[in-house]
Tab-separated table of C-alpha atoms in Angstrom:
chain	number	residue	atom	x	y	z
A	1	MET	CA	-43.273	48.359	57.971
A	2	LYS	CA	-45.548	51.994	58.780
A	3	ARG	CA	-44.701	53.305	55.769
A	4	GLN	CA	-45.633	49.625	53.696
A	5	LEU	CA	-48.659	49.978	56.060
A	6	GLY	CA	-49.490	53.814	54.627
A	7	THR	CA	-48.506	52.634	51.434
A	8	ALA	CA	-50.677	50.136	50.837
A	9	LEU	CA	-53.703	51.978	52.178
A	10	LEU	CA	-53.056	54.671	49.850
A	11	SER	CA	-53.168	52.256	46.858
A	12	GLY	CA	-56.295	50.571	48.185
A	13	THR	CA	-57.866	54.169	48.532
A	14	ALA	CA	-57.227	55.091	45.138
A	15	LEU	CA	-58.665	51.870	44.019
A	16	LEU	CA	-62.589	52.413	45.486
A	17	LEU	CA	-61.998	55.588	43.666
A	18	ALA	CA	-61.166	54.577	40.959
A	19	THR	CA	-64.335	51.942	41.355
A	20	MET	CA	-66.398	54.272	42.407
A	21	LEU	CA	-65.957	57.118	39.659
A	22	PRO	CA	-67.969	55.624	36.245
A	23	ALA	CA	-70.772	54.862	39.662
A	24	ALA	CA	-70.775	58.591	40.493
A	25	ALA	CA	-70.808	59.874	36.882
A	26	GLN	CA	-73.586	57.472	35.791
A	27	GLN	CA	-75.683	58.629	38.402
A	28	GLY	CA	-74.939	61.891	37.974
A	29	ALA	CA	-76.019	61.117	33.397
A	30	LYS	CA	-79.103	62.758	32.500
A	31	ILE	CA	-80.353	59.840	30.271
A	32	SER	CA	-84.406	60.841	28.970
A	33	ASN	CA	-86.864	57.396	29.946
A	34	ASP	CA	-83.817	56.087	31.618
A	35	VAL	CA	-83.707	54.488	27.480
A	36	VAL	CA	-82.213	55.305	24.758
A	37	ARG	CA	-83.710	54.908	21.036
A	38	ILE	CA	-82.258	54.762	17.725
A	39	GLY	CA	-84.624	54.332	14.742
A	40	VAL	CA	-83.448	53.167	11.913
A	41	ILE	CA	-85.937	54.658	9.092
A	42	THR	CA	-84.683	52.556	5.724
A	43	ASP	CA	-86.146	51.103	2.013
A	44	LEU	CA	-86.831	47.778	3.162
A	45	SER	CA	-89.986	47.139	-0.123
A	46	GLY	CA	-88.820	49.514	-2.637
A	47	ALA	CA	-85.609	50.142	-5.239
A	48	PHE	CA	-83.238	50.446	-2.855
A	49	SER	CA	-83.618	48.014	-0.024
A	50	ASP	CA	-80.827	45.523	-1.077
A	51	GLN	CA	-78.037	48.942	-0.636
A	52	SER	CA	-79.697	49.456	2.345
A	53	GLY	CA	-82.297	48.104	4.487
A	54	ARG	CA	-82.323	45.057	6.656
A	55	GLY	CA	-78.387	45.556	6.337
A	56	SER	CA	-78.877	49.289	7.878
A	57	ILE	CA	-81.187	47.527	9.961
A	58	ALA	CA	-78.421	44.412	10.892
A	59	ALA	CA	-75.619	47.613	11.046
A	60	ALA	CA	-76.695	49.167	13.617
A	61	GLN	CA	-77.991	46.540	16.128
A	62	MET	CA	-74.255	45.653	15.625
A	63	ALA	CA	-72.953	48.973	16.922
A	64	VAL	CA	-75.049	48.471	20.138
A	65	GLU	CA	-74.266	44.463	20.948
A	66	ASP	CA	-70.360	45.246	19.920
A	67	PHE	CA	-71.130	48.584	22.354
A	68	GLY	CA	-72.248	46.242	25.063
A	69	GLY	CA	-76.748	47.563	24.847
A	70	LYS	CA	-76.258	50.109	27.427
A	71	VAL	CA	-74.790	53.084	27.846
A	72	LEU	CA	-74.068	55.469	31.189
A	73	GLY	CA	-75.789	52.603	32.903
A	74	LYS	CA	-79.537	52.776	29.882
A	75	PRO	CA	-80.272	50.394	27.664
A	76	VAL	CA	-80.432	51.179	24.388
A	77	GLU	CA	-83.252	50.193	21.782
A	78	VAL	CA	-83.046	50.019	18.509
A	79	LEU	CA	-86.265	51.236	16.573
A	80	THR	CA	-87.168	50.460	12.806
A	81	ALA	CA	-88.968	51.696	10.023
A	82	ASP	CA	-89.996	50.930	6.316
A	83	HIS	CA	-90.908	54.559	4.624
A	84	GLN	CA	-91.961	53.237	0.995
A	85	ASN	CA	-89.639	55.290	-0.518
A	86	LYS	CA	-92.577	58.100	0.505
A	87	VAL	CA	-92.183	61.300	2.587
A	88	ASP	CA	-95.031	61.879	3.698
A	89	VAL	CA	-95.283	58.034	5.016
A	90	GLY	CA	-91.463	58.906	6.476
A	91	SER	CA	-92.534	61.542	7.748
A	92	ALA	CA	-94.719	60.696	9.692
A	93	ILE	CA	-93.243	57.783	11.352
A	94	VAL	CA	-90.415	59.797	12.413
A	95	ARG	CA	-92.948	62.285	14.410
A	96	GLU	CA	-94.378	59.269	15.983
A	97	TRP	CA	-90.749	58.163	17.343
A	98	ILE	CA	-89.981	61.831	18.499
A	99	ASP	CA	-93.185	62.471	19.962
A	100	ALA	CA	-94.502	58.798	21.873
A	101	GLN	CA	-91.472	56.962	21.981
A	102	ASN	CA	-88.865	58.962	22.337
A	103	VAL	CA	-86.166	57.993	20.281
A	104	ASP	CA	-83.113	60.203	20.147
A	105	LEU	CA	-81.294	59.085	17.257
A	106	ILE	CA	-82.591	59.368	13.527
A	107	GLN	CA	-80.735	57.033	11.245
A	108	ASP	CA	-79.426	55.941	8.369
A	109	VAL	CA	-82.660	57.613	5.984
A	110	ALA	CA	-82.001	56.106	3.329
A	111	ASN	CA	-83.854	58.832	1.021
A	112	SER	CA	-82.627	62.588	0.397
A	113	GLY	CA	-85.995	63.381	-0.499
A	114	LEU	CA	-87.007	62.235	2.874
A	115	ALA	CA	-83.940	62.792	4.479
A	116	LEU	CA	-84.085	67.292	3.835
A	117	ALA	CA	-87.807	66.140	5.235
A	118	VAL	CA	-85.765	64.958	8.523
A	119	ALA	CA	-83.176	67.551	8.995
A	120	ASP	CA	-85.923	70.238	9.146
A	121	ILE	CA	-87.936	67.628	11.942
A	122	VAL	CA	-85.510	66.978	14.339
A	123	ARG	CA	-83.821	70.471	14.055
A	124	ASP	CA	-87.495	71.778	15.804
A	125	LYS	CA	-87.720	69.145	18.364
A	126	ASN	CA	-84.164	68.983	19.308
A	127	ARG	CA	-82.797	65.803	18.264
A	128	VAL	CA	-80.273	64.407	16.080
A	129	ALA	CA	-80.247	62.461	12.598
A	130	ILE	CA	-77.092	61.078	11.510
A	131	PHE	CA	-78.118	60.731	6.794
A	132	ASN	CA	-76.250	56.819	5.165
A	133	GLY	CA	-78.214	56.491	2.530
A	134	PRO	CA	-78.982	59.997	0.797
A	135	SER	CA	-76.819	61.471	-1.512
A	136	VAL	CA	-78.087	64.454	-1.818
A	137	THR	CA	-75.248	67.415	-0.749
A	138	ARG	CA	-78.119	70.444	0.684
A	139	LEU	CA	-77.963	68.366	3.670
A	140	THR	CA	-74.715	69.553	4.366
A	141	GLY	CA	-75.444	73.114	2.360
A	142	ASP	CA	-78.944	74.899	2.900
A	143	LYS	CA	-80.684	72.536	4.871
A	144	CYS	CA	-77.833	72.336	7.155
A	145	THR	CA	-78.420	72.003	11.128
A	146	PRO	CA	-76.738	71.617	14.072
A	147	ASN	CA	-78.944	67.929	14.692
A	148	THR	CA	-77.422	66.827	11.670
A	149	ILE	CA	-74.442	65.170	10.119
A	150	HIS	CA	-74.079	64.432	6.672
A	151	TYR	CA	-72.161	60.426	6.749
A	152	ALA	CA	-70.750	58.199	4.537
A	153	TYR	CA	-71.005	59.921	1.540
A	154	ASP	CA	-72.191	62.788	-0.678
A	155	ALA	CA	-73.294	63.382	-4.683
A	156	TYR	CA	-70.349	66.010	-4.848
A	157	ALA	CA	-68.272	62.725	-3.436
A	158	LEU	CA	-69.202	60.111	-6.161
A	159	ALA	CA	-69.020	62.332	-8.570
A	160	LYS	CA	-65.634	63.690	-7.755
A	161	GLY	CA	-63.774	60.393	-6.992
A	162	THR	CA	-65.329	58.659	-10.317
A	163	GLY	CA	-64.937	62.620	-12.514
A	164	ALA	CA	-61.139	62.820	-12.078
A	165	GLN	CA	-59.870	60.013	-11.050
A	166	THR	CA	-61.314	58.094	-14.088
A	167	ILE	CA	-59.958	61.541	-15.837
A	168	LYS	CA	-56.033	60.597	-14.717
A	169	GLN	CA	-56.755	57.040	-15.771
A	170	GLY	CA	-57.717	57.706	-19.632
A	171	GLY	CA	-61.277	58.868	-19.601
A	172	ASP	CA	-61.585	61.515	-21.004
A	173	THR	CA	-64.973	61.751	-22.838
A	174	TRP	CA	-68.138	61.597	-20.914
A	175	TYR	CA	-71.635	60.517	-22.025
A	176	PHE	CA	-74.404	60.441	-19.537
A	177	LEU	CA	-77.420	57.599	-18.788
A	178	THR	CA	-79.229	60.159	-16.569
A	179	VAL	CA	-82.348	59.136	-14.125
A	180	ASP	CA	-85.077	62.281	-15.010
A	181	PHE	CA	-85.575	63.372	-11.673
A	182	ALA	CA	-83.772	65.776	-8.958
A	183	PHE	CA	-81.173	63.340	-8.087
A	184	GLY	CA	-79.926	62.150	-11.701
A	185	HIS	CA	-79.957	65.625	-12.234
A	186	GLY	CA	-77.321	66.037	-9.518
A	187	LEU	CA	-75.114	63.206	-10.381
A	188	GLU	CA	-74.859	64.329	-13.865
A	189	GLU	CA	-74.568	68.554	-13.336
A	190	ASN	CA	-71.969	67.196	-10.653
A	191	THR	CA	-70.395	65.246	-11.913
A	192	ALA	CA	-69.871	66.711	-15.554
A	193	LYS	CA	-68.864	69.488	-13.825
A	194	ILE	CA	-65.723	67.706	-12.629
A	195	VAL	CA	-64.997	66.506	-15.910
A	196	GLN	CA	-64.802	69.498	-17.554
A	197	GLU	CA	-62.735	71.808	-14.885
A	198	ASN	CA	-60.770	68.590	-15.009
A	199	GLY	CA	-60.144	68.569	-18.907
A	200	GLY	CA	-62.201	66.607	-19.825
A	201	LYS	CA	-64.904	66.986	-23.023
A	202	VAL	CA	-69.158	65.651	-21.906
A	203	LEU	CA	-70.180	64.892	-25.451
A	204	GLY	CA	-74.017	64.635	-24.185
A	205	ALA	CA	-76.684	62.748	-22.615
A	206	VAL	CA	-80.164	60.871	-22.165
A	207	ARG	CA	-82.915	60.898	-19.539
A	208	PHE	CA	-84.810	58.292	-19.030
A	209	PRO	CA	-88.092	57.565	-16.421
A	210	LEU	CA	-87.434	56.213	-12.878
A	211	ASN	CA	-87.999	52.968	-12.665
A	212	ASN	CA	-87.664	52.490	-16.597
A	213	LEU	CA	-87.429	49.000	-17.875
A	214	ASP	CA	-85.539	49.276	-21.055
A	215	PHE	CA	-82.690	51.237	-22.403
A	216	ALA	CA	-81.534	49.336	-25.868
A	217	SER	CA	-82.350	53.460	-27.029
A	218	TYR	CA	-80.676	54.691	-24.162
A	219	VAL	CA	-77.872	52.172	-24.823
A	220	THR	CA	-77.471	52.367	-28.391
A	221	GLN	CA	-77.525	56.975	-28.308
A	222	ALA	CA	-74.110	56.903	-25.517
A	223	GLN	CA	-72.914	54.029	-28.140
A	224	ALA	CA	-73.264	56.244	-31.003
A	225	SER	CA	-71.575	59.395	-29.200
A	226	GLY	CA	-68.243	57.332	-29.227
A	227	ALA	CA	-67.715	58.628	-25.501
A	228	LYS	CA	-64.597	57.279	-23.721
A	229	ILE	CA	-66.629	56.687	-20.304
A	230	VAL	CA	-70.446	56.769	-20.047
A	231	GLY	CA	-72.149	58.048	-16.561
A	232	LEU	CA	-74.891	56.131	-14.635
A	233	ALA	CA	-76.121	58.755	-12.990
A	234	THR	CA	-79.316	56.893	-10.993
A	235	THR	CA	-78.301	53.690	-8.840
A	236	GLY	CA	-81.027	51.059	-7.500
A	237	MET	CA	-82.687	49.114	-10.275
A	238	ASP	CA	-82.681	51.809	-12.722
A	239	ALA	CA	-78.900	50.981	-12.150
A	240	ARG	CA	-79.068	47.353	-12.868
A	241	ASN	CA	-80.051	47.583	-15.835
A	242	ALA	CA	-79.129	49.932	-17.600
A	243	ILE	CA	-76.213	47.669	-16.964
A	244	LYS	CA	-77.768	44.527	-18.495
A	245	ALA	CA	-78.517	46.304	-21.776
A	246	ALA	CA	-75.009	47.974	-22.080
A	247	SER	CA	-73.589	44.823	-21.543
A	248	GLU	CA	-76.445	43.020	-24.097
A	249	PHE	CA	-75.426	45.691	-26.468
A	250	GLY	CA	-71.414	44.698	-26.203
A	251	LEU	CA	-71.003	48.458	-25.510
A	252	THR	CA	-68.093	47.623	-22.691
A	253	GLN	CA	-66.668	44.697	-25.738
A	254	SER	CA	-66.445	47.436	-28.012
A	255	GLY	CA	-64.444	49.619	-25.804
A	256	GLN	CA	-66.168	52.333	-24.381
A	257	GLN	CA	-66.766	51.687	-20.128
A	258	LEU	CA	-69.516	52.210	-17.573
A	259	ALA	CA	-69.174	54.749	-14.754
A	260	GLY	CA	-71.756	54.166	-11.416
A	261	LEU	CA	-72.302	56.828	-9.615
A	262	LEU	CA	-73.807	55.050	-7.270
A	263	LEU	CA	-73.275	51.533	-7.116
A	264	PHE	CA	-73.343	49.364	-4.467
A	265	ASP	CA	-70.904	45.669	-3.536
A	266	THR	CA	-75.085	44.042	-4.469
A	267	ASP	CA	-75.755	45.596	-6.330
A	268	VAL	CA	-72.387	44.145	-8.983
A	269	HIS	CA	-73.029	40.669	-7.026
A	270	ALA	CA	-76.699	40.077	-8.555
A	271	LEU	CA	-75.387	41.666	-11.500
A	272	GLY	CA	-72.527	39.557	-11.762
A	273	LEU	CA	-69.021	40.799	-13.346
A	274	GLU	CA	-69.876	39.355	-16.897
A	275	ALA	CA	-71.815	42.305	-16.780
A	276	THR	CA	-69.902	45.139	-14.840
A	277	GLN	CA	-66.200	44.369	-15.628
A	278	GLY	CA	-64.282	47.118	-16.018
A	279	MET	CA	-66.671	50.005	-14.819
A	280	TYR	CA	-65.208	52.463	-12.334
A	281	LEU	CA	-67.468	53.354	-8.989
A	282	THR	CA	-66.324	55.393	-6.124
A	283	THR	CA	-66.454	54.207	-2.507
A	284	ALA	CA	-66.333	54.743	0.687
A	285	PHE	CA	-66.113	51.074	2.185
A	286	TYR	CA	-64.812	48.243	0.710
A	287	TRP	CA	-65.427	44.522	2.501
A	288	ASP	CA	-61.496	43.021	2.009
A	289	ARG	CA	-59.985	45.756	1.793
A	290	ASP	CA	-57.757	44.528	5.457
A	291	ASP	CA	-58.267	42.635	8.215
A	292	GLU	CA	-60.407	44.998	10.493
A	293	THR	CA	-63.279	44.961	7.445
A	294	ARG	CA	-62.972	41.663	6.700
A	295	ALA	CA	-64.151	40.011	9.960
A	296	PHE	CA	-66.381	42.131	11.065
A	297	SER	CA	-68.114	41.612	6.990
A	298	ARG	CA	-67.978	37.910	7.681
A	299	ARG	CA	-69.775	38.671	10.701
A	300	PHE	CA	-71.776	41.201	8.944
A	301	HIS	CA	-72.185	38.606	5.709
A	302	GLU	CA	-73.110	35.865	8.964
A	303	ARG	CA	-76.555	38.159	9.392
A	304	VAL	CA	-78.115	38.812	5.836
A	305	LYS	CA	-75.679	37.241	3.888
A	306	ILE	CA	-74.481	40.527	1.660
A	307	MET	CA	-71.489	41.720	2.427
A	308	PRO	CA	-71.932	45.080	3.823
A	309	ASN	CA	-72.039	48.588	1.397
A	310	MET	CA	-70.907	52.349	2.425
A	311	GLY	CA	-74.132	53.148	3.881
A	312	GLN	CA	-74.702	50.225	6.032
A	313	ALA	CA	-70.958	50.335	7.565
A	314	GLY	CA	-71.519	53.974	7.894
A	315	VAL	CA	-74.571	53.317	10.102
A	316	TYR	CA	-72.004	50.786	12.410
A	317	SER	CA	-69.856	53.599	12.320
A	318	SER	CA	-71.729	56.126	12.863
A	319	THR	CA	-74.024	54.563	15.379
A	320	LEU	CA	-70.580	53.282	17.393
A	321	ALA	CA	-70.052	56.801	17.725
A	322	TYR	CA	-72.795	58.138	18.375
A	323	LEU	CA	-72.715	56.085	21.544
A	324	LYS	CA	-69.568	56.911	22.710
A	325	ALA	CA	-70.776	60.855	22.132
A	326	ILE	CA	-73.834	60.732	25.637
A	327	GLU	CA	-70.811	58.952	26.864
A	328	ALA	CA	-68.632	61.317	26.853
A	329	ALA	CA	-71.334	63.961	27.142
A	330	GLY	CA	-73.443	62.136	30.302
A	331	THR	CA	-76.411	63.055	28.646
A	332	ASP	CA	-78.398	61.733	25.776
A	333	GLU	CA	-79.647	65.757	25.046
A	334	ALA	CA	-78.903	66.460	21.466
A	335	GLY	CA	-76.858	69.729	22.332
A	336	PRO	CA	-74.360	68.446	24.457
A	337	VAL	CA	-74.023	64.919	22.124
A	338	MET	CA	-73.516	66.724	19.313
A	339	GLU	CA	-70.715	68.977	20.489
A	340	LYS	CA	-68.546	65.841	21.410
A	341	LEU	CA	-69.697	64.112	18.073
A	342	LYS	CA	-68.115	67.442	16.652
A	343	SER	CA	-65.031	67.178	19.317
A	344	MET	CA	-63.799	63.457	18.380
A	345	ARG	CA	-61.684	61.784	16.414
A	346	ILE	CA	-63.918	58.894	15.152
A	347	ASN	CA	-61.112	55.781	14.078
A	348	ASP	CA	-63.282	52.277	13.462
A	349	VAL	CA	-63.894	49.317	10.735
A	350	PHE	CA	-65.080	52.327	8.587
A	351	VAL	CA	-62.655	55.089	9.054
A	352	LYS	CA	-59.006	56.196	10.180
A	353	ASP	CA	-59.035	59.547	11.110
A	354	GLY	CA	-62.551	60.933	10.904
A	355	TRP	CA	-64.080	63.987	12.181
A	356	VAL	CA	-66.789	66.192	11.532
A	357	ARG	CA	-66.268	69.155	9.938
A	358	GLU	CA	-68.551	72.179	11.127
A	359	ASP	CA	-71.587	71.827	7.958
A	360	GLY	CA	-72.457	69.260	9.309
A	361	ARG	CA	-70.152	66.745	6.656
A	362	PHE	CA	-68.446	63.709	7.861
A	363	MET	CA	-64.582	64.262	7.178
A	364	ARG	CA	-62.832	60.519	5.157
A	365	GLU	CA	-60.837	59.552	2.993
A	366	MET	CA	-62.145	58.219	-0.255
A	367	TYR	CA	-61.569	55.090	-2.943
A	368	LEU	CA	-62.228	54.891	-6.449
A	369	MET	CA	-62.317	51.558	-7.853
A	370	GLN	CA	-62.276	49.364	-10.972
A	371	VAL	CA	-64.825	46.325	-10.842
A	372	LYS	CA	-62.780	43.191	-12.021
A	373	ASN	CA	-63.024	41.068	-14.479
A	374	PRO	CA	-63.902	37.253	-14.028
A	375	ALA	CA	-61.279	35.702	-14.235
A	376	GLU	CA	-59.020	38.286	-11.716
A	377	SER	CA	-61.615	37.335	-8.843
A	378	LYS	CA	-60.774	34.471	-6.725
A	379	TYR	CA	-63.005	34.026	-4.174
A	380	PRO	CA	-67.006	35.473	-3.347
A	381	TRP	CA	-67.160	39.048	-2.862
A	382	ASP	CA	-63.640	40.002	-4.263
A	383	TYR	CA	-65.284	41.883	-6.601
A	384	TYR	CA	-62.692	45.452	-7.056
A	385	THR	CA	-59.582	46.336	-8.276
A	386	LEU	CA	-58.531	49.825	-6.199
A	387	ARG	CA	-57.619	52.522	-8.615
A	388	ALA	CA	-56.478	55.366	-6.655
A	389	THR	CA	-57.262	57.568	-2.765
A	390	ILE	CA	-58.565	60.517	-2.017
A	391	PRO	CA	-57.937	62.297	0.762
A	392	ALA	CA	-60.966	63.625	2.638
A	393	GLU	CA	-60.422	66.806	2.040
A	394	GLU	CA	-60.208	66.753	-2.041
A	395	ALA	CA	-63.059	64.245	-2.152
A	396	PHE	CA	-66.122	66.704	-1.141
A	397	ARG	CA	-66.878	70.271	-1.287
A	398	PRO	CA	-65.177	72.149	0.276
A	399	LEU	CA	-66.442	74.591	2.930
A	400	SER	CA	-65.520	78.051	0.611
A	401	GLN	CA	-68.148	76.826	-1.761
A	402	SER	CA	-70.692	76.084	0.872
A	403	ASP	CA	-73.979	77.836	1.388
A	404	CYS	CA	-75.007	76.090	5.862
A	405	PRO	CA	-75.705	78.697	6.994
A	406	LEU	CA	-73.171	77.725	10.621
A	407	VAL	CA	-70.817	77.491	8.153
A	408	ARG	CA	-68.789	81.157	10.064
A	409	LYS	CA	-67.295	83.556	6.746
């Protein structure tokens, strides 16, 4: 009887201690201003609003809700703003968020020029930024910082995936339609290099101005090149207008194929399969990949009436990871949170066994997709056929080529 009573007392004490530990941990937690604030700065009104915008905001809000709305007993708030694709406007918003509203995390940043500016701001003010919208590889190169993570994708992975893998599919000659500013030049340069390294040939390129409406002459030049693959080194409305023109002029009907170097599900949805069929693209996420991605994507669709793309799914995943890192660190201070983020293995609807490399590059496998023809599509948003899975170490720029000052030489 005494032994039973002693065992019961020990069990009760253990249970009491177990229930007290979370409360004790929360009492010792350090959350600035008793609230964690996440600022989603995105494109709500411009050319990239479909691929980021309200979808990125919804993804961050879903992550906070799925986490329970609190971390270490403190509320989590999501602030939002439209950067209007202006670096000065976006930078001013981010500075005001940090200085006046004590924002802890800057999220999305769907503009490469602004992302480079934000990297400097969060480094100087010791906050965290997780980039899901921009493609610029300098974020993990010369502009890398201890306070930033480049999460969903980048220009190197898009070029490597589409360039190398399409050659394996037989597309060994290329011609580029390139938007004439740094973003397009970078996509073309990265892809051309990878095409040539893998035994392919670049037959030429033509450049067009941003927000171009008439692609007739550019498409006819691409047709005349005889290239098997016409690479679109652009995104947003320019990519859509180029694809429309290619369809109208019979480019794909004549046997050439388009490769979208930064193309999203929403672009295919807007244009339709008749215009986009056969195109190659590289992505980090496809809503219809498995039961888990379908369940998440249908929840997302209920809110914004579109299926999530890789950037938006990346916002969801990285927001969850950030909150888990705060919980593990016991604080929202940038240094300890980044340390936890760089030591975690991330498993969720967006990624399996992902991790943050020392240069801030989030590592995960990528997918080469080909757009279905109308007869192959069986239900709404059934757009892609998986052609290749690209391991993380192959998809992203190797550390040996990095000029990030954080990388050990």
